[in-house]
mmCIF file of C-alpha atoms in Angstrom:
data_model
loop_
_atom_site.group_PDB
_atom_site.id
_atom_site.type_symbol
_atom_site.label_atom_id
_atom_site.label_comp_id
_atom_site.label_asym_id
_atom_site.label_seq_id
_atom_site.Cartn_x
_atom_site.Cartn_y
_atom_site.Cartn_z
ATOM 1 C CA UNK O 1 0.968 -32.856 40.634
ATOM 2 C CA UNK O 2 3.264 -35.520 41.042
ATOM 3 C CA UNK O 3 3.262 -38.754 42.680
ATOM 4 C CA UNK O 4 5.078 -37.769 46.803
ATOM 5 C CA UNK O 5 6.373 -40.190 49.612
ATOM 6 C CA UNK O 6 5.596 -38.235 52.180
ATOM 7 C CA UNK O 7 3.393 -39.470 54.994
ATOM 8 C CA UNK O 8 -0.064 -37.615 55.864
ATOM 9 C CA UNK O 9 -0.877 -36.669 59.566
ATOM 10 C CA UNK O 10 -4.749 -36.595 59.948
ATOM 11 C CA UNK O 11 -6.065 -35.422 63.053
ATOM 12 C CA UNK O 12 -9.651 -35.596 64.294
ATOM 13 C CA UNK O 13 -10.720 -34.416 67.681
ATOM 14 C CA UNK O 14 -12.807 -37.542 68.987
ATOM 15 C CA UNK O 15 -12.203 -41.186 68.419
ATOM 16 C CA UNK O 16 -15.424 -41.445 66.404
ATOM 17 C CA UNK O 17 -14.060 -39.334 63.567
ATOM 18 C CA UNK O 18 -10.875 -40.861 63.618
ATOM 19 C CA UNK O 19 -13.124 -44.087 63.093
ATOM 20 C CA UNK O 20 -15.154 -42.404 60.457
ATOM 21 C CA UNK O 21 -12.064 -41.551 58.466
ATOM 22 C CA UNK O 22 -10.786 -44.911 58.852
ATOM 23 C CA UNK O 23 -12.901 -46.340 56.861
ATOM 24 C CA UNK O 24 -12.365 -43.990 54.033
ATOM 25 C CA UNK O 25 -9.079 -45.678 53.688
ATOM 26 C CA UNK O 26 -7.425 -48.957 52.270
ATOM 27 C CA UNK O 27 -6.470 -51.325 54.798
ATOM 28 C CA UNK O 28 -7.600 -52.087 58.473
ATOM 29 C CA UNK O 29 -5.167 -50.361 59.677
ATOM 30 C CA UNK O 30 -3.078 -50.808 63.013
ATOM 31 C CA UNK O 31 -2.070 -49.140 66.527
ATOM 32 C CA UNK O 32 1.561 -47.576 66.830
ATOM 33 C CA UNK O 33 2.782 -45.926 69.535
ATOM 34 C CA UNK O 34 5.511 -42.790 69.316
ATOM 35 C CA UNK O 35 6.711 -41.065 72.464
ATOM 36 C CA UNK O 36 3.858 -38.968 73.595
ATOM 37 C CA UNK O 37 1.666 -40.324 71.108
ATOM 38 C CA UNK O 38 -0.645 -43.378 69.637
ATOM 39 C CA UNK O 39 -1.564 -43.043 65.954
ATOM 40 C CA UNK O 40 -3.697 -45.667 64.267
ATOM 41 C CA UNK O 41 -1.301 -46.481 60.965
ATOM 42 C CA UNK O 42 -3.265 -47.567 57.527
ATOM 43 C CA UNK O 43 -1.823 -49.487 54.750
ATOM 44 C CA UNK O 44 -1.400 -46.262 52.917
ATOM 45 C CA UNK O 45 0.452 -43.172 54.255
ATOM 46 C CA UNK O 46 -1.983 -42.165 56.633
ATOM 47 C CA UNK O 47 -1.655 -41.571 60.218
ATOM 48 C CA UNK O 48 -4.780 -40.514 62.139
ATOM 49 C CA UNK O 49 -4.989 -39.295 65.616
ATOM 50 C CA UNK O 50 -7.955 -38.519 67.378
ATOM 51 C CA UNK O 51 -6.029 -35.603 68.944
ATOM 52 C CA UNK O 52 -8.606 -34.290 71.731
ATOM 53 C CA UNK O 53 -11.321 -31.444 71.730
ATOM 54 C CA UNK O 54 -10.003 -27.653 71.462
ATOM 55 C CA UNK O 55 -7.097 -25.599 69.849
ATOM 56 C CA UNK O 56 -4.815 -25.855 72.734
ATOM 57 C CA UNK O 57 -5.276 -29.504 73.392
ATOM 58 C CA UNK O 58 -5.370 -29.942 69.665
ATOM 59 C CA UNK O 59 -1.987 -28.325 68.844
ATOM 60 C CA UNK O 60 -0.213 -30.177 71.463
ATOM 61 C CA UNK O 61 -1.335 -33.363 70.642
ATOM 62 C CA UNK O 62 -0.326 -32.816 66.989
ATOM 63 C CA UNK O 63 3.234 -31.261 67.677
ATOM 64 C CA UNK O 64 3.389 -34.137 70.203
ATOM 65 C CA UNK O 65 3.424 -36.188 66.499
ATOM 66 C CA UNK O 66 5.148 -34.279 64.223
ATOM 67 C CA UNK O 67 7.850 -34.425 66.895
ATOM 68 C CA UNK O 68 7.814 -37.544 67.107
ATOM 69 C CA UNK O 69 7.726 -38.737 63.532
ATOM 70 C CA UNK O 70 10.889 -36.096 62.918
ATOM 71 C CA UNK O 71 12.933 -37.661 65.553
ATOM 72 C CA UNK O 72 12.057 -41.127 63.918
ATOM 73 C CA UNK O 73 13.424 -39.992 60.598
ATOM 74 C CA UNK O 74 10.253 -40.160 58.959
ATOM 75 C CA UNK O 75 8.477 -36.737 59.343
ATOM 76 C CA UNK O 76 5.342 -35.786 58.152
ATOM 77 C CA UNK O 77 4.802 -33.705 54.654
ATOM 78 C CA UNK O 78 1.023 -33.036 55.450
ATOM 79 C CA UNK O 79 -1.302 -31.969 58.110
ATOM 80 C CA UNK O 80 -4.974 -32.543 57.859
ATOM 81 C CA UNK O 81 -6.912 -31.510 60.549
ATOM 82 C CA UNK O 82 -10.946 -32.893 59.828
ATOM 83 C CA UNK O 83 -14.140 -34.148 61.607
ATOM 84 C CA UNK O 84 -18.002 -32.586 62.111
ATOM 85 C CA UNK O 85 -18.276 -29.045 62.201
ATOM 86 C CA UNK O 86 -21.189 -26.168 62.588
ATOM 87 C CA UNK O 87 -22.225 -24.958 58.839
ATOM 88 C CA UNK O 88 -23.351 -21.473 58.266
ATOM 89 C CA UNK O 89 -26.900 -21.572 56.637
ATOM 90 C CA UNK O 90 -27.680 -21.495 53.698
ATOM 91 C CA UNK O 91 -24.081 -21.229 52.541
ATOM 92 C CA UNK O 92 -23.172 -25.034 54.190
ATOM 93 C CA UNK O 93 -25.695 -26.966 54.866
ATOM 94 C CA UNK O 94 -26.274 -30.029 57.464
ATOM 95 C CA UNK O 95 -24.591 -32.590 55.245
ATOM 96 C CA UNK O 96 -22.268 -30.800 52.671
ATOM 97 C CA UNK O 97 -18.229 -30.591 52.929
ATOM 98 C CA UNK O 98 -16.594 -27.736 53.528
ATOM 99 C CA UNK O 99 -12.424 -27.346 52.836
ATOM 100 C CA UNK O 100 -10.634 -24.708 54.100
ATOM 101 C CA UNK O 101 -8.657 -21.960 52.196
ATOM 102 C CA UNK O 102 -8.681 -19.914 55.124
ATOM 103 C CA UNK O 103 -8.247 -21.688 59.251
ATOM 104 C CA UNK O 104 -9.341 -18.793 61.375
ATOM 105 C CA UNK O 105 -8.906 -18.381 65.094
ATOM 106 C CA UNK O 106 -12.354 -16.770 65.487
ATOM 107 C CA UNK O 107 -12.675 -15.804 69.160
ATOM 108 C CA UNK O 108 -8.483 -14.854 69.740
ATOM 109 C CA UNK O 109 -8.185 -11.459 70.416
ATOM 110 C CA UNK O 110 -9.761 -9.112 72.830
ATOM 111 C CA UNK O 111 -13.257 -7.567 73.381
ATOM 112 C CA UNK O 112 -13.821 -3.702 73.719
ATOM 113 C CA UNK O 113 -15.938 -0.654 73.662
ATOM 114 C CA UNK O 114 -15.788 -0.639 69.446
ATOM 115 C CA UNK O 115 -15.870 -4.553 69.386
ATOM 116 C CA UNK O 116 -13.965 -7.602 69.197
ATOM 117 C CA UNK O 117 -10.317 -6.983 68.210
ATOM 118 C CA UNK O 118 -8.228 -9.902 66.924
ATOM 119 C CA UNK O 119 -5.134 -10.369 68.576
ATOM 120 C CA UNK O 120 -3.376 -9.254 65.238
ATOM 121 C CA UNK O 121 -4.599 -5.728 65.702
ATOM 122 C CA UNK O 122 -3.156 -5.612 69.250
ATOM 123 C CA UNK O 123 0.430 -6.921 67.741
ATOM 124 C CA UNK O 124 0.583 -10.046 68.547
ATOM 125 C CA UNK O 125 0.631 -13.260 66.932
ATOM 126 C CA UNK O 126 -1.831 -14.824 63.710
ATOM 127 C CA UNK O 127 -5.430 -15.807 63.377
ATOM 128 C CA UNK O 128 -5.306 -16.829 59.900
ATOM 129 C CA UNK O 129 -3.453 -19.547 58.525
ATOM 130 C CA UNK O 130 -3.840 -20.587 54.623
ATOM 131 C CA UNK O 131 -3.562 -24.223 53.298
ATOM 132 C CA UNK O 132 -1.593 -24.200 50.143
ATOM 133 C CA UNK O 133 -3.592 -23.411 46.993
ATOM 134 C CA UNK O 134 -3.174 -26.283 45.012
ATOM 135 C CA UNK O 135 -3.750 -28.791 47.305
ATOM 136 C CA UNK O 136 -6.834 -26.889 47.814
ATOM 137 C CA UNK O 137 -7.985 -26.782 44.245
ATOM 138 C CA UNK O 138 -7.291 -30.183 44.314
ATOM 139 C CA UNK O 139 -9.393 -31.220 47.256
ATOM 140 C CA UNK O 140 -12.525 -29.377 46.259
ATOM 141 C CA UNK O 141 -12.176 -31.191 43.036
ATOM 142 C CA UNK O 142 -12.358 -34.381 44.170
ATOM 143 C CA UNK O 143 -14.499 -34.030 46.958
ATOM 144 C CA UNK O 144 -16.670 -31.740 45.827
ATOM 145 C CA UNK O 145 -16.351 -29.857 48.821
ATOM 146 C CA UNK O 146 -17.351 -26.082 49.155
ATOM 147 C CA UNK O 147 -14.474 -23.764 49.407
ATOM 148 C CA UNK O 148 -14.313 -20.911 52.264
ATOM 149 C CA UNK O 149 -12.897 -19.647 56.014
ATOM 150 C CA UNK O 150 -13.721 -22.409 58.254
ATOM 151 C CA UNK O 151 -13.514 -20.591 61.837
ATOM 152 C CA UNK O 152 -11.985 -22.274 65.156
ATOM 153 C CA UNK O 153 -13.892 -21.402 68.395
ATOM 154 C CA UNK O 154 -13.018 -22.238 72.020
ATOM 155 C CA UNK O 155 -17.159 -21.834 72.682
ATOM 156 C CA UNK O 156 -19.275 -23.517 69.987
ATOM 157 C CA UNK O 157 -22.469 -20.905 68.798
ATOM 158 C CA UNK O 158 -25.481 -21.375 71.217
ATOM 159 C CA UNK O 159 -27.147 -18.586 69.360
ATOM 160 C CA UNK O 160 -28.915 -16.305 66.706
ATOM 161 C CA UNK O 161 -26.745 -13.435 67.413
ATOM 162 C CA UNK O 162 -23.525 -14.994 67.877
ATOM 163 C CA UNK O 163 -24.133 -16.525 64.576
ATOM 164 C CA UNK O 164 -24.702 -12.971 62.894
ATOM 165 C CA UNK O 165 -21.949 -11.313 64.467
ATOM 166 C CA UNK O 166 -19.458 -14.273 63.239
ATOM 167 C CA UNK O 167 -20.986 -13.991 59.891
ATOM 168 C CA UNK O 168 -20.413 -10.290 60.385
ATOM 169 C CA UNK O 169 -16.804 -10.365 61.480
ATOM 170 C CA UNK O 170 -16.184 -12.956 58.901
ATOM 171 C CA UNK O 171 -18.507 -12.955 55.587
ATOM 172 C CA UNK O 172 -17.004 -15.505 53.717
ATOM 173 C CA UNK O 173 -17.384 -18.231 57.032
ATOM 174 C CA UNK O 174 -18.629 -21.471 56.031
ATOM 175 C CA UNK O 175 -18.242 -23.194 59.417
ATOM 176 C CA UNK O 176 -17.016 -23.357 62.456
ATOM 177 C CA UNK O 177 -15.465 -26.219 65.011
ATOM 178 C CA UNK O 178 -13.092 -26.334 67.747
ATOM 179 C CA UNK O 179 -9.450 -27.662 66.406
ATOM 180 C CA UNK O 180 -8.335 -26.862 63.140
ATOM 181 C CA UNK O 181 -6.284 -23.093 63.948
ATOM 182 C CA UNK O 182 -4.677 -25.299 67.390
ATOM 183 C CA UNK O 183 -3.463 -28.129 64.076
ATOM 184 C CA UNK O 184 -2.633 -25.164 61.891
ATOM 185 C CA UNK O 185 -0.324 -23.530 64.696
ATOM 186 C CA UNK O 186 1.129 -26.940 65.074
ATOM 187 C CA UNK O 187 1.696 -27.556 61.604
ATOM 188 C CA UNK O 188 3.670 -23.881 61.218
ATOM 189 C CA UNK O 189 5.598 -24.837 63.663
ATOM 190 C CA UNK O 190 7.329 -27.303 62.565
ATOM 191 C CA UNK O 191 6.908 -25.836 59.009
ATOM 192 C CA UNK O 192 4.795 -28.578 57.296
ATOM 193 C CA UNK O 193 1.461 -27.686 55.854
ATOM 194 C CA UNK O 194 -2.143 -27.671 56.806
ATOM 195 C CA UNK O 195 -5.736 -28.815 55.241
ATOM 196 C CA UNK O 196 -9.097 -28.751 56.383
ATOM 197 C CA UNK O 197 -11.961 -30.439 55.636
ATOM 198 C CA UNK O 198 -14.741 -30.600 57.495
ATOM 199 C CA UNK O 199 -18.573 -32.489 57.183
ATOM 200 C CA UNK O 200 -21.368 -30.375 58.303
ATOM 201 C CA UNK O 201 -23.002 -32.374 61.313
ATOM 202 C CA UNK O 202 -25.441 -29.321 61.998
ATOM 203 C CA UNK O 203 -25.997 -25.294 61.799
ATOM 204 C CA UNK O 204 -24.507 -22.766 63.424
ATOM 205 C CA UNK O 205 -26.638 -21.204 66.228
ATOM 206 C CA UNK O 206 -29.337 -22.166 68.595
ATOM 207 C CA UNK O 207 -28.402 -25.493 70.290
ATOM 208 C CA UNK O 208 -31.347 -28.234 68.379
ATOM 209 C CA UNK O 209 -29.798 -31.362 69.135
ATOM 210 C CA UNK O 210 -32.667 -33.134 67.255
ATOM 211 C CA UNK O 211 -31.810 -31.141 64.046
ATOM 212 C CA UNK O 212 -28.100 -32.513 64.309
ATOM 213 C CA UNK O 213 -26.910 -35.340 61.942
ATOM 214 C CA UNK O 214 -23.511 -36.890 62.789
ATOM 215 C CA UNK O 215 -23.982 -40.567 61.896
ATOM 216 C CA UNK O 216 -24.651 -38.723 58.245
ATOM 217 C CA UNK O 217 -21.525 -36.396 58.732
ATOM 218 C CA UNK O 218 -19.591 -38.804 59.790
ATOM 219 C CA UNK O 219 -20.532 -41.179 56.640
ATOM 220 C CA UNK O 220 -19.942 -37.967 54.601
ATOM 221 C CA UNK O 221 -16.513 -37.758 55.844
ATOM 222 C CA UNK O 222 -15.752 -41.248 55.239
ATOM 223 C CA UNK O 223 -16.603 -40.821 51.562
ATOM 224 C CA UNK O 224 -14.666 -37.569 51.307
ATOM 225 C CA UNK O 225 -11.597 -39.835 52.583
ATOM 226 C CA UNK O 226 -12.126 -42.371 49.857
ATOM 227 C CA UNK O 227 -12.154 -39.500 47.346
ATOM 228 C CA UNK O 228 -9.745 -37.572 48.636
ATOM 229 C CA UNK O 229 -6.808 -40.239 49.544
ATOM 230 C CA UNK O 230 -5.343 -40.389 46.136
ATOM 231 C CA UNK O 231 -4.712 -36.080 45.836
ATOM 232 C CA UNK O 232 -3.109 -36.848 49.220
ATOM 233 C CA UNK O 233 -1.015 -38.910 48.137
ATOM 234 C CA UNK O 234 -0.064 -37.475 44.845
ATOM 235 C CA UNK O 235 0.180 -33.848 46.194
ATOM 236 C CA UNK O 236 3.729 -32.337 45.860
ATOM 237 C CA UNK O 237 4.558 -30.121 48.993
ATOM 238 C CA UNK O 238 6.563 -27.749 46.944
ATOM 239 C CA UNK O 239 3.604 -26.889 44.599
ATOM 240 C CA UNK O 240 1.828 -24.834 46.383
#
């Protein structure tokens, strides 16, 4: 890798991760305001936005920046789309990192008398998006993050069998959260790439809230940050 100017776009989906990442970060950072868009600016080349709960909401809010920025004159080389996320036991957790190599829309698509059908097998569009290799490798080396499809949902899990037939339709699912395919669309849009990293906050399936852990997610996250801001910033977008 080699050392990169570009700027990093990180987008959470609630203020409190933004927060968490934050402190991950050099610098106390500061609020700037784009058309369309407030970012909270650190001393390095991090933007964060806490860009709202969902894919739809999600990739608006994001293109809403990457427009933005491009318009400025200083666009974006990176996407990172992060925050708490459902982990798939035993494979992830409550409390480990997951990275994505795989951002899957896991509910787009179409229910019939055989089962769910993705929206790719009725011609239309992309579930899957894949971060760049490297920048993967990278990641999971610093972080020591595990390495697998992290899943987008529009409804989070409630239960057993929702859980088993996700783990069914996708076997190699490590988690699951709300925003990350909405950031990946954005982020193909405007042709920049994506990353995902996520911190386990609690398991996918029944609803426990007392078996959740997000004050220790979100401290896992900010830790991840510190570890992970210098392959950020050294990552070359045309290794990939």
């Amino acid at each position: 890798m080699t050392t990169s100017r570009h700027r990093v776009l990180v987008a959470t989906a609630v203020p409190a991760e933004r927060d968490a990442v934050a402190r991950g970060l050099p610098g106390p950072g500061r609020e700037v305001r784009l058309p369309g868009v407030t970012l909270h600016r650190t001393d390095g080349p991090h933007d964060l936005l806490a860009a709202g709960v969902g894919p739809a909401l999600a990739a608006a809010s994001v293109s809403a920046a990457l427009t933005a920025a491009a318009l400025s004159g200083a666009p974006y080389g990176l996407v990172v789309s992060t925050g708490i996320a459902g982990g798939f036991a035993p494979a992830a957790p409550v409390g480990s990192l997951v990275l994505a190599d795989e951002i899957t829309a896991a509910d787009l698509g179409a229910e019939t008398a055989d089962g769910f059908l993705p929206v790719t097998e009725l011609g239309f569009g992309a579930v899957t998006h894949r971060p760049p290799e490297s920048l993967v490798r990278a990641a999971a080396a610093a972080t020591g993050a595990l390495t697998g499809v992290v899943l987008t949902v529009s409804t989070v899990t409630g239960s057993a069998a929702r859980a088993a037939v996700l783990r069914e339709l996708h076997p190699r699912a490590l988690a699951e959260a709300m925003e990350g395919f909405g950031v990946a669309e954005a982020a193909a849009a405007h042709g920049v790439p994506v990353l995902e990293i996520r911190a386990v906050s609690n398991p996918v399936g029944p609803r426990d809230r007392d078996a959740w852990r997000i004050g220790a997610a979100l401290a896992a996250l900010a830790t991840a940050f510190g570890k992970l801001t210098p392959v950020l910033e050294s990552w070359n977008p045309h290794d990939r």
